[in-house]
GROMACS .gro file of C-alpha atoms in nm:
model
  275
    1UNK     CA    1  -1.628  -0.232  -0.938
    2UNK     CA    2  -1.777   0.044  -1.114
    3UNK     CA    3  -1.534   0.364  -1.244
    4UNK     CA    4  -1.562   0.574  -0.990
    5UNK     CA    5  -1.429   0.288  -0.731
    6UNK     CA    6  -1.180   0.274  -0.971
    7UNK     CA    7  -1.081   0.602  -0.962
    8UNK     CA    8  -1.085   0.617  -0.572
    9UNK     CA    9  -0.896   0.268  -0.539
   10UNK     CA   10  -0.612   0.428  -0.809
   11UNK     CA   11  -0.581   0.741  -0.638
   12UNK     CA   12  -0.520   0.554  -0.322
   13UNK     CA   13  -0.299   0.323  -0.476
   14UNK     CA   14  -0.055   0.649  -0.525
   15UNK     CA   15  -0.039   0.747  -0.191
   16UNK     CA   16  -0.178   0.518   0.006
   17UNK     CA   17  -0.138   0.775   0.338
   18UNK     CA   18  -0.353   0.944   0.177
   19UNK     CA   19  -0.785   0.902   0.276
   20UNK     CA   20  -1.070   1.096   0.216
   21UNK     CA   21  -1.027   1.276   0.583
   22UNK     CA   22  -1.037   1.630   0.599
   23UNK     CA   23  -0.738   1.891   0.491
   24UNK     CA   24  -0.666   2.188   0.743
   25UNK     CA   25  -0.546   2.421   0.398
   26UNK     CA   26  -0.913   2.344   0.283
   27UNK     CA   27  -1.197   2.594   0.233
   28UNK     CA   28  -1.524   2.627   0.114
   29UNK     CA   29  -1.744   2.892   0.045
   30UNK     CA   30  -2.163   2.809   0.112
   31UNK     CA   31  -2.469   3.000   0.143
   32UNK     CA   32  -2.853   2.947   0.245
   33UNK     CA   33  -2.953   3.112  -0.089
   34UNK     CA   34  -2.755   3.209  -0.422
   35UNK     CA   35  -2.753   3.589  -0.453
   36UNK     CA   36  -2.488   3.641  -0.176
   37UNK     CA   37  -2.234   3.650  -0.358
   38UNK     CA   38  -2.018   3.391  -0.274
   39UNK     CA   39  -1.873   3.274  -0.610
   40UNK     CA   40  -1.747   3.702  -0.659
   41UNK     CA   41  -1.587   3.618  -0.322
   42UNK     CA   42  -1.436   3.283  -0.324
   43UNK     CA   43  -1.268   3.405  -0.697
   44UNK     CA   44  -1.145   3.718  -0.577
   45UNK     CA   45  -1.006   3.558  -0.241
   46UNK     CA   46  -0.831   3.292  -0.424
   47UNK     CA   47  -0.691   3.555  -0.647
   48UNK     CA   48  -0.574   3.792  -0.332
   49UNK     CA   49  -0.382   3.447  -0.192
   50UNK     CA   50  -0.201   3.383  -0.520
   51UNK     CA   51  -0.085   3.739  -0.487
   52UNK     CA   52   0.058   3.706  -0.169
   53UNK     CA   53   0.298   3.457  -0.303
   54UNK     CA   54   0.063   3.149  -0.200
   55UNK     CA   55  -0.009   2.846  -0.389
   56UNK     CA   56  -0.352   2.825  -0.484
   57UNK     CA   57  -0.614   2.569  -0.625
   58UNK     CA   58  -0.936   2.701  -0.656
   59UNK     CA   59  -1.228   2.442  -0.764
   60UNK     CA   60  -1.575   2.503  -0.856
   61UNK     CA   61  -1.849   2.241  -0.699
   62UNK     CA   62  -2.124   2.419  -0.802
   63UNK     CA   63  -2.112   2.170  -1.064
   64UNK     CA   64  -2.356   2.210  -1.339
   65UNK     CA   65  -2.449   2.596  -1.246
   66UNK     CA   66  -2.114   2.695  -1.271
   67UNK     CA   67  -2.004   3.046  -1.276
   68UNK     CA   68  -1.644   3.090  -1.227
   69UNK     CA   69  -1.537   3.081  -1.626
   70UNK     CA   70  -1.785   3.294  -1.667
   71UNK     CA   71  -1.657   3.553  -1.436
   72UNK     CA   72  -1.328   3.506  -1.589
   73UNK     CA   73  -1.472   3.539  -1.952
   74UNK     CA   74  -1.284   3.150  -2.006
   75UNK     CA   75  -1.423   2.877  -2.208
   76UNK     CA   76  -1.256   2.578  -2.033
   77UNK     CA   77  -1.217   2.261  -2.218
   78UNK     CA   78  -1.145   2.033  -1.923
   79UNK     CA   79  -1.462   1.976  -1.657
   80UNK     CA   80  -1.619   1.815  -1.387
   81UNK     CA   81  -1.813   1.608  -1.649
   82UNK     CA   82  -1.551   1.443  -1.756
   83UNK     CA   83  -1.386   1.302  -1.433
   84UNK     CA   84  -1.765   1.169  -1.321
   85UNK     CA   85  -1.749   0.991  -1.630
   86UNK     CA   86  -1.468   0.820  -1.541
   87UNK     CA   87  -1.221   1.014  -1.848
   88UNK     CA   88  -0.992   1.155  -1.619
   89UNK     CA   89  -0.848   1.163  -1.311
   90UNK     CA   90  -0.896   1.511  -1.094
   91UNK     CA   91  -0.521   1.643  -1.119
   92UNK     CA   92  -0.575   1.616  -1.475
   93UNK     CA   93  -0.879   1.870  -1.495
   94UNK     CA   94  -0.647   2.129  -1.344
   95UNK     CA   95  -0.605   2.450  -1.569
   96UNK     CA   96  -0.318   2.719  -1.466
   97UNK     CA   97  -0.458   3.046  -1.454
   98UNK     CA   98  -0.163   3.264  -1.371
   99UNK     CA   99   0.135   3.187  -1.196
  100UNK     CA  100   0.015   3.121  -0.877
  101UNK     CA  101  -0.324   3.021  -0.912
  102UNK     CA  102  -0.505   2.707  -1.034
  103UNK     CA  103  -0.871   2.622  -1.126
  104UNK     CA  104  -1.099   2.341  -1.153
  105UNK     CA  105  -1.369   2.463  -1.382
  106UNK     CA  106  -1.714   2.285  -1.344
  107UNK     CA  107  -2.009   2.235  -1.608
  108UNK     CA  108  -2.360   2.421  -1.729
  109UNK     CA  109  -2.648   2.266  -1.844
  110UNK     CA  110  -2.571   1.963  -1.916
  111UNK     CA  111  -2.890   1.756  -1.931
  112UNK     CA  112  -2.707   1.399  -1.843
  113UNK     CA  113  -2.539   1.512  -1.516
  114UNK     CA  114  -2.435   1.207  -1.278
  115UNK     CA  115  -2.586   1.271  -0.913
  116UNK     CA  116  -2.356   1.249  -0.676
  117UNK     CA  117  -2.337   1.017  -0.315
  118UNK     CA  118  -2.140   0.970  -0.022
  119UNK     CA  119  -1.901   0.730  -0.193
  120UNK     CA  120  -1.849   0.984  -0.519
  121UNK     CA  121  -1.806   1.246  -0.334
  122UNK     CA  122  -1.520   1.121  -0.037
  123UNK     CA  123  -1.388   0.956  -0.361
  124UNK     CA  124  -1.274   1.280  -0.543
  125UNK     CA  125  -1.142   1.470  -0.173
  126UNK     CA  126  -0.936   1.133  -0.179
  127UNK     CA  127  -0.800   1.321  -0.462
  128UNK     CA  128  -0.813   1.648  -0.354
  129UNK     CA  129  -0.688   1.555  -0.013
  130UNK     CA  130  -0.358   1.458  -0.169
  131UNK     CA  131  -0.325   1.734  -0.478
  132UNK     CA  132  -0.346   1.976  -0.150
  133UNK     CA  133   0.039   1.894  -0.044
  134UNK     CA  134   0.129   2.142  -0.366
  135UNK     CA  135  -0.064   2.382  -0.231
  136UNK     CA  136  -0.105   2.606   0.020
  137UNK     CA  137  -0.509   2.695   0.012
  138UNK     CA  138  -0.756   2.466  -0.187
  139UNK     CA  139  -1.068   2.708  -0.236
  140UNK     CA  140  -1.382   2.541  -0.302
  141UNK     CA  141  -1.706   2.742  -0.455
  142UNK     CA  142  -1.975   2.535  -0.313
  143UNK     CA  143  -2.343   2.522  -0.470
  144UNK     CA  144  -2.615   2.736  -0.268
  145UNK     CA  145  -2.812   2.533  -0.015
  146UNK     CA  146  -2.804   2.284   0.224
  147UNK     CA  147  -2.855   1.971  -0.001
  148UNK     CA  148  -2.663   1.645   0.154
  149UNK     CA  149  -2.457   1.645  -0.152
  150UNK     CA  150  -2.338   2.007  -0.049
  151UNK     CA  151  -2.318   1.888   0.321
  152UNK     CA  152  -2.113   1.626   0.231
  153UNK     CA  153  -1.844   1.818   0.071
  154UNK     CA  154  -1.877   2.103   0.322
  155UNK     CA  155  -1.790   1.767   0.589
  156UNK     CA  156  -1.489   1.630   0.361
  157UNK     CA  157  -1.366   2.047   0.368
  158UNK     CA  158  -1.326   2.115   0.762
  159UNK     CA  159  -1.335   2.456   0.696
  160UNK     CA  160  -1.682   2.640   0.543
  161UNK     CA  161  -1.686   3.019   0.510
  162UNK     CA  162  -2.065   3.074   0.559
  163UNK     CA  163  -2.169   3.401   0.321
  164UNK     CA  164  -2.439   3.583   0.396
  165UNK     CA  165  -2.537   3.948   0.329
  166UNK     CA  166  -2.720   4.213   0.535
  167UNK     CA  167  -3.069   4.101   0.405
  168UNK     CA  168  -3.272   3.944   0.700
  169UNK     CA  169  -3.345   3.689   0.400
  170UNK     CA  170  -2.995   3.603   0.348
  171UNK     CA  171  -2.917   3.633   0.803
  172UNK     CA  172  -3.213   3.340   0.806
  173UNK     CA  173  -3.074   3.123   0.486
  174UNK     CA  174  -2.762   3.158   0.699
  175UNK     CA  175  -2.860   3.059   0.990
  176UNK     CA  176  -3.095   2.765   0.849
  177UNK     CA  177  -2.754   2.645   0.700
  178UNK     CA  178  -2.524   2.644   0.991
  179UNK     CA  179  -2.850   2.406   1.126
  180UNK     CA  180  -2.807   2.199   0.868
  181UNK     CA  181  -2.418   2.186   0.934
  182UNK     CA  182  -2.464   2.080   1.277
  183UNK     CA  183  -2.725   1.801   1.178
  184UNK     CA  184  -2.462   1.665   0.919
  185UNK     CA  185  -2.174   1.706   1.103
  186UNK     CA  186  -1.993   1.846   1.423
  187UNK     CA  187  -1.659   1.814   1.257
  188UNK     CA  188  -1.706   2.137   1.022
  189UNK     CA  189  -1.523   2.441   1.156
  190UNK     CA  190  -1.777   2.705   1.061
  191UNK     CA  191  -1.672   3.118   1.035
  192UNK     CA  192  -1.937   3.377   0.896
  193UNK     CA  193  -1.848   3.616   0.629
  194UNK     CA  194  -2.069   3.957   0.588
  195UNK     CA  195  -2.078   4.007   0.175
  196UNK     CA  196  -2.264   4.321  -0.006
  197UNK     CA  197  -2.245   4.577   0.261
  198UNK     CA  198  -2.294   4.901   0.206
  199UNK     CA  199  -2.117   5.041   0.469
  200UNK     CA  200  -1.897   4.870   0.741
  201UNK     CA  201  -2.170   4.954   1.006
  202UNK     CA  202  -2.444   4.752   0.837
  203UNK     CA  203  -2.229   4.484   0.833
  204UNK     CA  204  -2.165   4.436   1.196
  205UNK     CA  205  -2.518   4.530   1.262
  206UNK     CA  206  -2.580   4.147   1.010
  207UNK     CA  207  -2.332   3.973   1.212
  208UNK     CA  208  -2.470   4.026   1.484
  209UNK     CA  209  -2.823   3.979   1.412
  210UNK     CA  210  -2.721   3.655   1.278
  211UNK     CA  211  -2.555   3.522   1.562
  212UNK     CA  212  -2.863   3.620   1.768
  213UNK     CA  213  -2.985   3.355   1.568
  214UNK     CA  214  -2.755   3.086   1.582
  215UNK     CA  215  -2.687   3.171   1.982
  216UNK     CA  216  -3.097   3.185   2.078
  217UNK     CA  217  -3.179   2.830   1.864
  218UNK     CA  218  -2.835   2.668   1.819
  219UNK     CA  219  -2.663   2.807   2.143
  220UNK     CA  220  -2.340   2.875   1.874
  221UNK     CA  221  -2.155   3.196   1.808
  222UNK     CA  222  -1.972   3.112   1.457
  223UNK     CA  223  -1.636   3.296   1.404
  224UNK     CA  224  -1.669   3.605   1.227
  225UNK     CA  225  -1.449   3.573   0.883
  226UNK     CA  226  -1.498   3.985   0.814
  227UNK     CA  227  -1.726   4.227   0.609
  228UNK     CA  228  -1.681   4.286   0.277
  229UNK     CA  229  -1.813   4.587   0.120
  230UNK     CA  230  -2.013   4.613  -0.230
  231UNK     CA  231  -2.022   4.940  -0.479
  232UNK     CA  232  -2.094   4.995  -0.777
  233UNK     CA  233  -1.745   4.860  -0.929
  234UNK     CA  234  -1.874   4.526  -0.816
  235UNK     CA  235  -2.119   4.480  -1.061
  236UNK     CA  236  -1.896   4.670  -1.332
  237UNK     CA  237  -1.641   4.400  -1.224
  238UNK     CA  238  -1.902   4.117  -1.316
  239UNK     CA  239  -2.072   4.238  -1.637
  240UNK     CA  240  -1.701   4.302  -1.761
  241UNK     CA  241  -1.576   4.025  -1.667
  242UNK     CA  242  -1.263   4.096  -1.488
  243UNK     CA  243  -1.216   3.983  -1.130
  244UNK     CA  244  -1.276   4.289  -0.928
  245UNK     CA  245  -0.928   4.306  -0.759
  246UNK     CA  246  -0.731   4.316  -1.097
  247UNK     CA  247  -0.980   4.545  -1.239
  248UNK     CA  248  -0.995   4.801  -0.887
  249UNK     CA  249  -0.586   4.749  -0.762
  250UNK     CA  250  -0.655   5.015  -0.507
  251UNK     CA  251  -1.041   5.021  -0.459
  252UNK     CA  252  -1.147   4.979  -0.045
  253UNK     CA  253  -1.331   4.658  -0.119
  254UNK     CA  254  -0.979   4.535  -0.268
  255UNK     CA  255  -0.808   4.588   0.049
  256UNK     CA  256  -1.104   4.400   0.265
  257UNK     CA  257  -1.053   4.106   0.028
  258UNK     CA  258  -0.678   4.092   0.117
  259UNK     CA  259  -0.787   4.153   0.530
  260UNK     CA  260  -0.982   3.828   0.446
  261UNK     CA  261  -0.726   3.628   0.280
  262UNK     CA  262  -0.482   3.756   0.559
  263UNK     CA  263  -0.767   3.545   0.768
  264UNK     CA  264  -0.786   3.246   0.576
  265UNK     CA  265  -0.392   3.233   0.661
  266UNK     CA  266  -0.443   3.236   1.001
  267UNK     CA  267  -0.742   2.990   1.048
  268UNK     CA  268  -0.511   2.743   0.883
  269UNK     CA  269  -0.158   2.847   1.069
  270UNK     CA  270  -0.413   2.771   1.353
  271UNK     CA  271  -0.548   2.451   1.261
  272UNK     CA  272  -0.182   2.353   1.126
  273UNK     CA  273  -0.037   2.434   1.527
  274UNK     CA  274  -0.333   2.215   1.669
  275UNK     CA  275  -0.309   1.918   1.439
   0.00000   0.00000   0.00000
């Protein structure tokens, strides 16, 4: 039994209730393409949640192109790396960021990354799946693409906020995804989100257009998650490396993150009252 089994039989061993199925309070963020800003928006969300008095764990899979401790100007000791390698368990990678919000930094460049498989990956939601109970929303920054690796998480999530922005680029990566999805998996409960409008209009107008898509080939409408605006303060946000939210309190785009996160609450009361 190599370490990772190991790791997967111990965390079982725990709670043995507890399998790699799928958590309703779990949510991850995916795109066709990088560029759509989903890593901004899965931060800034998880940061919205933990101020409206929610417990949050936010985790970053993109693992060795990592961004979020970079947007949060953080050099994290604790990795990905090191739970692959078999040094740690997952809960013990978990850094407090403020009082409601925790993080799961991943890795950059690093030149002897482990791939990952099916068995690596449904062993580490094992672990996920029962860190969850202490919180209310696990966010999860996926990697860009459709890779099965990414699949495979998206599949062990339930829940995949697809980003896309009004680019007809970014509509087809989107819609080339959610084909993907389907091919994987038809247990993945899929909801579009419009990033880097520049006005509300355009944003419907890219929602639209890509459920054309997905209704004319895939004969799917996928739930609308919202549109989120983009200005200048975005990118003042990112070079100064301050989430956007704490840095612009009362900026529009602020309050469309918090519509969002008001959604994200009510996709899961939802899936909580079906279960």
């Amino acid at each position: 039994m190599n370490q990772a089994q190991r790791i997967f039989e111990l965390s079982r061993m725990q709670n043995p209730l507890i399998s790699s199925g799928v958590g309703k309070n779990i949510f991850s963020f995916a795109s066709g393409k990088g560029g759509t800003g989903k890593t901004f928006l899965s931060l800034n969300t998880s940061i919205a949640l933990s101020a409206m008095n929610k417990k949050v764990l936010l985790i970053d899979m993109d693992f060795n192109f990592s961004n979020i401790h970079i947007l949060l100007n953080y050099n994290p000791d604790l990795t990905f790396i090191k739970y692959f390698r078999g040094d740690a368990l997952l809960s013990q990678l978990i850094v407090n960021y403020s009082e409601n919000l925790d993080i799961i930094f991943g890795d950059s460049g690093k030149r002897d990354y482990p791939k990952l498989n099916e068995m690596k990956i449904k062993s580490m939601f094992a672990q996920i799946n029962r860190m969850s109970a202490d919180y209310d929303y696990v966010i999860i920054d996926c990697a860009s693409g459709g890779s099965e690796e990414n699949l495979e998480i998206m599949k062990n999530s339930g829940n995949v906020f697809i980003v896309i922005t009004p680019e007809p680029t970014s509509i087809m990566d989107g819609y080339v995804l959610v084909k993907l999805i389907n091919s994987y998996s038809n247990e993945i409960n899929k909801i579009a989100v419009v990033n880097k409008a520049s006005e509300t209009e355009e944003g419907k107008n890219a929602y639209e257009n890509f459920n054309k898509a997905t209704g004319h080939f895939l004969k799917e409408t996928v739930e609308s998650g919202g549109i989120i605006e983009t200005s200048k303060e975005v990118s003042e946000s990112v070079i100064s490396q301050v989430p956007f939210i704490i840095k612009n309190p009362n900026h529009k785009i602020t309050y469309q993150i918090y519509q969002f996160s008001s959604k994200i609450q009510k996709i899961a009361q939802l899936a909580n009252n079906n279960h």
